[in-house]
Amino acid sequence: MQVTMTINGQEVSEEIEPRLLLVHFIRDQLGLTGTHWGCDTSNCGTCVVLIDGEPVKSCTQLAAMASGHDITTVEGLEVDGELDPVQEGFMQCHGLQCGFCTPGMMLTARALLNADPDPSEEVIREAISGQICRCTGYSTIVRSIQWAADHETDVSVGSAS
Amino acid sequence: MTTTEPAPDTTEEERPIGFGRLLRKEDPRLIRGMGNFVDDISLDGMLHLAILRSPVAHARIVSIDTSAAEAHPKVVAVITGEDLAAQGLAWMPTLSNDTQAVLATDKVRFQHQEVAFVVAEDRYSARDALELIDVEYDWLDPVVDVRTALDADVPVIRDDLDGKTDNHIFDWETGDEAATNAVFDSADVVVSEEIIYPRVHPAPMETCGCVADVERVSGQLTLWCTSQAPHAHRTVYALVAGLPEHKIRVIAPDIGGGFGNKVPIYPGYVCAIVASLVIGKPVKWMEDRTENLVSTGFARDYVMNADIAATKEGKILAVRTNVLADHGAFNGVAAPTKYPAGFFGVFTGSYDLEAAYAKMTAVYTNKAPGGVAYACSFRITEAVYLVERIVDCLAHELDMDPAELRLKNFIKPDQFPYETKTGWVYDSGDYEPAMRKAMEMAGYDELRREQAEKRERGELMGIGVSFFTEAVGAGPRKDMDILGLGMADGCELRIHPTGKAVVRLSVKTQGQGHETTFAQIVAEEIGIPPEDIEVVHGDTDNTPFGLGTYGSRSTPVSGAAAALVTRKVRDKAQIIASGMLEVSVADLQWDKGAFSVKGDPTKSVTIQDIAMRAHGAGDLPDGLEGGLEAQICYNPENLTYPFGAYICVVDIDPDTAVVKVRRFIAVDDCGTQINPMIIEGQVHGGLADGVGMAMMEMIAFDEDGNCLGGSLMDYLIPTALETPDWETGHTVTPSPHHPIGAKGIGESATVGSPPAVVNAIVDALKPYGIRHADMPLTPSRVWEAMQGNHTPPI
């Protein structure tokens, strides 16, 4: 079947197997390997992408379901060579170690900050609670998102919408 | 919460030439999604491999019919154990010199054991075809209960081993049994408890996998692999498969967490190599999450009977333990050859004892193989949990404060180097300041007052203390090897003509930040800024030999190698500088980054000047070769012994038994600190592991040997909601034998935190008369304990 969607601002139209998962469509068919796969059961969240600005676990969505929608992956966070404050925050506050969960964490953080520019620690922890990081113990991820909140710019993905 | 706000601009402090807080060199690619993990690799013509696994724990294979799978239009090959046996590849050695089936030929010995594999044109078709393979099994009784595995009437799991008539693997002991028993016989107080460390799993976010590519004409094998130890893997492939070692290149690209899970060689790697060899195309194998949890290196699974002897005043005299170790169906423990129980011998902890003795029996069961993994420093998690739990039980019996009891019994600073009663020589330590600092950070006395008030009101609050001594940096080659390979590490440093450098490591980061830390070690020693130093690792063709990253060994072993190779280069630089400045070598002094003439600092040359001269056309001192590079192989003279004091505060809802970790204070001493930011990160991650193991994580089995922890819906890992904002501090007690005094930090928190959490929960339950409860302390298990129905988890 044919699917058409916008990925990081670019329209793509591809022929796929109907059963193809969105995560495999993004990784294997489009070659955007920044989106990772980790569990199959919607527990780990390393596959999170934004669909119309909302964080979604792409391992439990069919690519077909995303047709007609606007997808943002980690590769879309950097705009015109400018890092998203979330990306900068993760670097500044040591919010990543192996980097495997990081794309999903950052996209969830971006969606959170678009909805709530000044989230409390509790709100941040709740927002990322559907995702697992095995390296950081989460405190530095929370700090990274707080750093981003303190350094927001108006060019971030989805922030204008 | 306390937020450290780093300045984004680059002050001197933020860009240290040497040790200090430095943002990571790894991060720019990883935060852009531009990492290169194994599953990101896609080669022309690459095929996909999927493994058929046994649905049952113990069964004889009657027949395997692969015809329907072979008829699948996108299937290229279907391989069974019999096919591998024809090539002599059905079995492989484990890291403990046992054997493990690559694909089962005679029997399956644990649920999800590898039985056959399919190679197909795409990922989905390979998995589809697995369902077309028809295997007939003749079920056998499984051996699930470790306590009865040696009974006379249970089936023999390893009947593939000549003459094997039981499920026994080894007996091991350490310490002086007679002397220990004598101390116990005359002690005022003896406390005993069965303490269980259940089976848990490292569960890195990236599962295991590889891409194997055998070049048909040259026979060159390139293996991109989730390996923490690429050099060791290469040698094992050479020894096992008979492939010439120089024709094997193992590349460990970015790795999505290891925690020990990526040390062993798994059947899937061998299958992918065989497939590429046979088919002549690149073959990718990636586990799914269930495969990772049910078949790869688990951790722990010790049933420990612990005894502690003390005077009635609280002087600890001796510790004694008898351990039953469940190793699963194949003995896959990754530990130095002479240490079948890993470094469990440090169960004497941080205390000055009169005697100690441990005895262990290891057995086979119908469960997945493994045994050492999950950031454990070779079984030190079990040892530290044992001693820190039994010390708390003693405090309970003596009605003493657990922090005071520990302070009373610490090894004193003037006793270092300290030889324990089991023969381990602790290199350096100063325990009381670390304990006092943790108590001060926690506000310990105030917490105890709060607890007393809450108890009056019927509220459940617990304060848990643990103090650990780690033994890391394996290890001296006279004592330590894995499969005959000495546990040394090489390092090579080249300074380019323009004064930029490349350092090549035998170890491999899985998130620990080697590309940053090792650049800082070189920078500290030679004064070249870290951003001018490229760290190369994870590629056997481009790095010197060494045994890899696990057991917190990178900084203690490879970090020492990096410092020493840099000093070697600096020594040569000094000779070149003496020629450039026309003074003798002895008349030069080193200021980080430059040599100058003693007494006349205006006469000086920078390391960059020297590098250009080393490669340039000008004269060099007589007999000196050009170039500025060196390589060494570092053999550590001893392990290093980091330590730490941890305090955990929990609140338990008396109506639901839900435990909330309110605070966690961790004071670590890992000797000299290279990058405090990275050290803090290592500690944080380990603390979360500890909360997970203490309260959530367990790989359980039912009576038929079915694994009950086969997905992240069943195997629970802490999220941001179960973990507090960690409060960390440190003391610095350098290692006397490490060239920069560093000790290693990777696993300290994983080792030290589980007893702190359990001690806190048990402390909260003191009003119920509870002295011990086993992990994982889930709400239901805490509730059972509150009802007086606590049962062991296995």
PDB file of N, CA and C in Angstrom, chain A residues 24-56:
ATOM      1  N   HIS A  24       9.932   0.759  12.007  1.00  0.00           N
ATOM      2  CA  HIS A  24      10.727   0.130  10.946  1.00  0.00           C
ATOM      3  C   HIS A  24      10.634   0.921   9.641  1.00  0.00           C
ATOM      4  N   PHE A  25       9.491   1.538   9.418  1.00  0.00           N
ATOM      5  CA  PHE A  25       9.362   2.404   8.248  1.00  0.00           C
ATOM      6  C   PHE A  25      10.380   3.555   8.343  1.00  0.00           C
ATOM      7  N   ILE A  26      10.418   4.167   9.508  1.00  0.00           N
ATOM      8  CA  ILE A  26      11.315   5.317   9.687  1.00  0.00           C
ATOM      9  C   ILE A  26      12.778   4.878   9.601  1.00  0.00           C
ATOM     10  N   ARG A  27      13.091   3.788  10.272  1.00  0.00           N
ATOM     11  CA  ARG A  27      14.494   3.360  10.350  1.00  0.00           C
ATOM     12  C   ARG A  27      14.977   2.687   9.063  1.00  0.00           C
ATOM     13  N   ASP A  28      14.218   1.655   8.659  1.00  0.00           N
ATOM     14  CA  ASP A  28      14.725   0.799   7.580  1.00  0.00           C
ATOM     15  C   ASP A  28      14.386   1.357   6.194  1.00  0.00           C
ATOM     16  N   GLN A  29      13.197   1.932   6.067  1.00  0.00           N
ATOM     17  CA  GLN A  29      12.803   2.379   4.729  1.00  0.00           C
ATOM     18  C   GLN A  29      13.294   3.806   4.459  1.00  0.00           C
ATOM     19  N   LEU A  30      13.222   4.664   5.457  1.00  0.00           N
ATOM     20  CA  LEU A  30      13.662   6.047   5.250  1.00  0.00           C
ATOM     21  C   LEU A  30      15.111   6.264   5.678  1.00  0.00           C
ATOM     22  N   GLY A  31      15.661   5.293   6.418  1.00  0.00           N
ATOM     23  CA  GLY A  31      17.060   5.412   6.825  1.00  0.00           C
ATOM     24  C   GLY A  31      17.306   6.430   7.921  1.00  0.00           C
ATOM     25  N   LEU A  32      16.258   6.821   8.636  1.00  0.00           N
ATOM     26  CA  LEU A  32      16.420   7.758   9.749  1.00  0.00           C
ATOM     27  C   LEU A  32      16.634   6.933  11.032  1.00  0.00           C
ATOM     28  N   THR A  33      17.884   6.587  11.274  1.00  0.00           N
ATOM     29  CA  THR A  33      18.158   5.613  12.327  1.00  0.00           C
ATOM     30  C   THR A  33      18.322   6.243  13.714  1.00  0.00           C
ATOM     31  N   GLY A  34      18.073   7.538  13.811  1.00  0.00           N
ATOM     32  CA  GLY A  34      18.103   8.156  15.138  1.00  0.00           C
ATOM     33  C   GLY A  34      16.956   7.695  16.020  1.00  0.00           C
ATOM     34  N   THR A  35      15.858   7.296  15.398  1.00  0.00           N
ATOM     35  CA  THR A  35      14.751   6.704  16.154  1.00  0.00           C
ATOM     36  C   THR A  35      15.123   5.259  16.450  1.00  0.00           C
ATOM     37  N   HIS A  36      15.102   4.880  17.719  1.00  0.00           N
ATOM     38  CA  HIS A  36      15.553   3.533  18.068  1.00  0.00           C
ATOM     39  C   HIS A  36      14.382   2.622  18.393  1.00  0.00           C
ATOM     40  N   TRP A  37      14.709   1.355  18.486  1.00  0.00           N
ATOM     41  CA  TRP A  37      13.712   0.363  18.853  1.00  0.00           C
ATOM     42  C   TRP A  37      14.235  -0.365  20.076  1.00  0.00           C
ATOM     43  N   GLY A  38      13.356  -0.613  21.063  1.00  0.00           N
ATOM     44  CA  GLY A  38      13.872  -1.223  22.277  1.00  0.00           C
ATOM     45  C   GLY A  38      13.066  -2.330  22.911  1.00  0.00           C
ATOM     46  N   CYS A  39      11.743  -2.423  22.682  1.00  0.00           N
ATOM     47  CA  CYS A  39      11.032  -3.424  23.492  1.00  0.00           C
ATOM     48  C   CYS A  39       9.828  -4.074  22.848  1.00  0.00           C
ATOM     49  N   ASP A  40       9.168  -3.502  21.884  1.00  0.00           N
ATOM     50  CA  ASP A  40       7.960  -4.079  21.273  1.00  0.00           C
ATOM     51  C   ASP A  40       6.700  -3.928  22.108  1.00  0.00           C
ATOM     52  N   THR A  41       6.808  -3.545  23.368  1.00  0.00           N
ATOM     53  CA  THR A  41       5.625  -3.567  24.227  1.00  0.00           C
ATOM     54  C   THR A  41       5.252  -2.183  24.757  1.00  0.00           C
ATOM     55  N   SER A  42       5.764  -1.149  24.131  1.00  0.00           N
ATOM     56  CA  SER A  42       5.417   0.218  24.525  1.00  0.00           C
ATOM     57  C   SER A  42       5.907   0.580  25.916  1.00  0.00           C
ATOM     58  N   ASN A  43       6.876  -0.138  26.423  1.00  0.00           N
ATOM     59  CA  ASN A  43       7.366   0.161  27.763  1.00  0.00           C
ATOM     60  C   ASN A  43       8.575   1.083  27.793  1.00  0.00           C
ATOM     61  N   CYS A  44       9.461   0.983  26.784  1.00  0.00           N
ATOM     62  CA  CYS A  44      10.762   1.633  26.950  1.00  0.00           C
ATOM     63  C   CYS A  44      10.823   3.020  26.324  1.00  0.00           C
ATOM     64  N   GLY A  45      10.064   3.257  25.275  1.00  0.00           N
ATOM     65  CA  GLY A  45       9.959   4.610  24.732  1.00  0.00           C
ATOM     66  C   GLY A  45      11.155   5.118  23.949  1.00  0.00           C
ATOM     67  N   THR A  46      12.093   4.235  23.626  1.00  0.00           N
ATOM     68  CA  THR A  46      13.231   4.705  22.839  1.00  0.00           C
ATOM     69  C   THR A  46      12.806   4.998  21.395  1.00  0.00           C
ATOM     70  N   CYS A  47      11.594   4.531  21.038  1.00  0.00           N
ATOM     71  CA  CYS A  47      11.089   4.704  19.670  1.00  0.00           C
ATOM     72  C   CYS A  47      10.174   5.914  19.540  1.00  0.00           C
ATOM     73  N   VAL A  48      10.103   6.734  20.578  1.00  0.00           N
ATOM     74  CA  VAL A  48       9.146   7.850  20.549  1.00  0.00           C
ATOM     75  C   VAL A  48       9.470   8.839  19.422  1.00  0.00           C
ATOM     76  N   VAL A  49       8.426   9.161  18.671  1.00  0.00           N
ATOM     77  CA  VAL A  49       8.484  10.257  17.694  1.00  0.00           C
ATOM     78  C   VAL A  49       7.295  11.164  17.982  1.00  0.00           C
ATOM     79  N   LEU A  50       7.292  12.334  17.395  1.00  0.00           N
ATOM     80  CA  LEU A  50       6.130  13.203  17.531  1.00  0.00           C
ATOM     81  C   LEU A  50       5.227  13.020  16.312  1.00  0.00           C
ATOM     82  N   ILE A  51       3.964  12.738  16.572  1.00  0.00           N
ATOM     83  CA  ILE A  51       2.973  12.718  15.494  1.00  0.00           C
ATOM     84  C   ILE A  51       2.037  13.888  15.746  1.00  0.00           C
ATOM     85  N   ASP A  52       2.029  14.826  14.837  1.00  0.00           N
ATOM     86  CA  ASP A  52       1.274  16.072  15.005  1.00  0.00           C
ATOM     87  C   ASP A  52       1.580  16.701  16.364  1.00  0.00           C
ATOM     88  N   GLY A  53       2.845  16.610  16.739  1.00  0.00           N
ATOM     89  CA  GLY A  53       3.293  17.276  17.955  1.00  0.00           C
ATOM     90  C   GLY A  53       3.157  16.463  19.233  1.00  0.00           C
ATOM     91  N   GLU A  54       2.508  15.303  19.160  1.00  0.00           N
ATOM     92  CA  GLU A  54       2.306  14.479  20.357  1.00  0.00           C
ATOM     93  C   GLU A  54       3.284  13.313  20.367  1.00  0.00           C
ATOM     94  N   PRO A  55       3.907  13.022  21.513  1.00  0.00           N
ATOM     95  CA  PRO A  55       4.810  11.883  21.556  1.00  0.00           C
ATOM     96  C   PRO A  55       4.061  10.555  21.408  1.00  0.00           C
ATOM     97  N   VAL A  56       4.552   9.725  20.505  1.00  0.00           N
ATOM     98  CA  VAL A  56       3.916   8.438  20.217  1.00  0.00           C
ATOM     99  C   VAL A  56       5.004   7.384  20.106  1.00  0.00           C
TER     100      VAL A  56
END
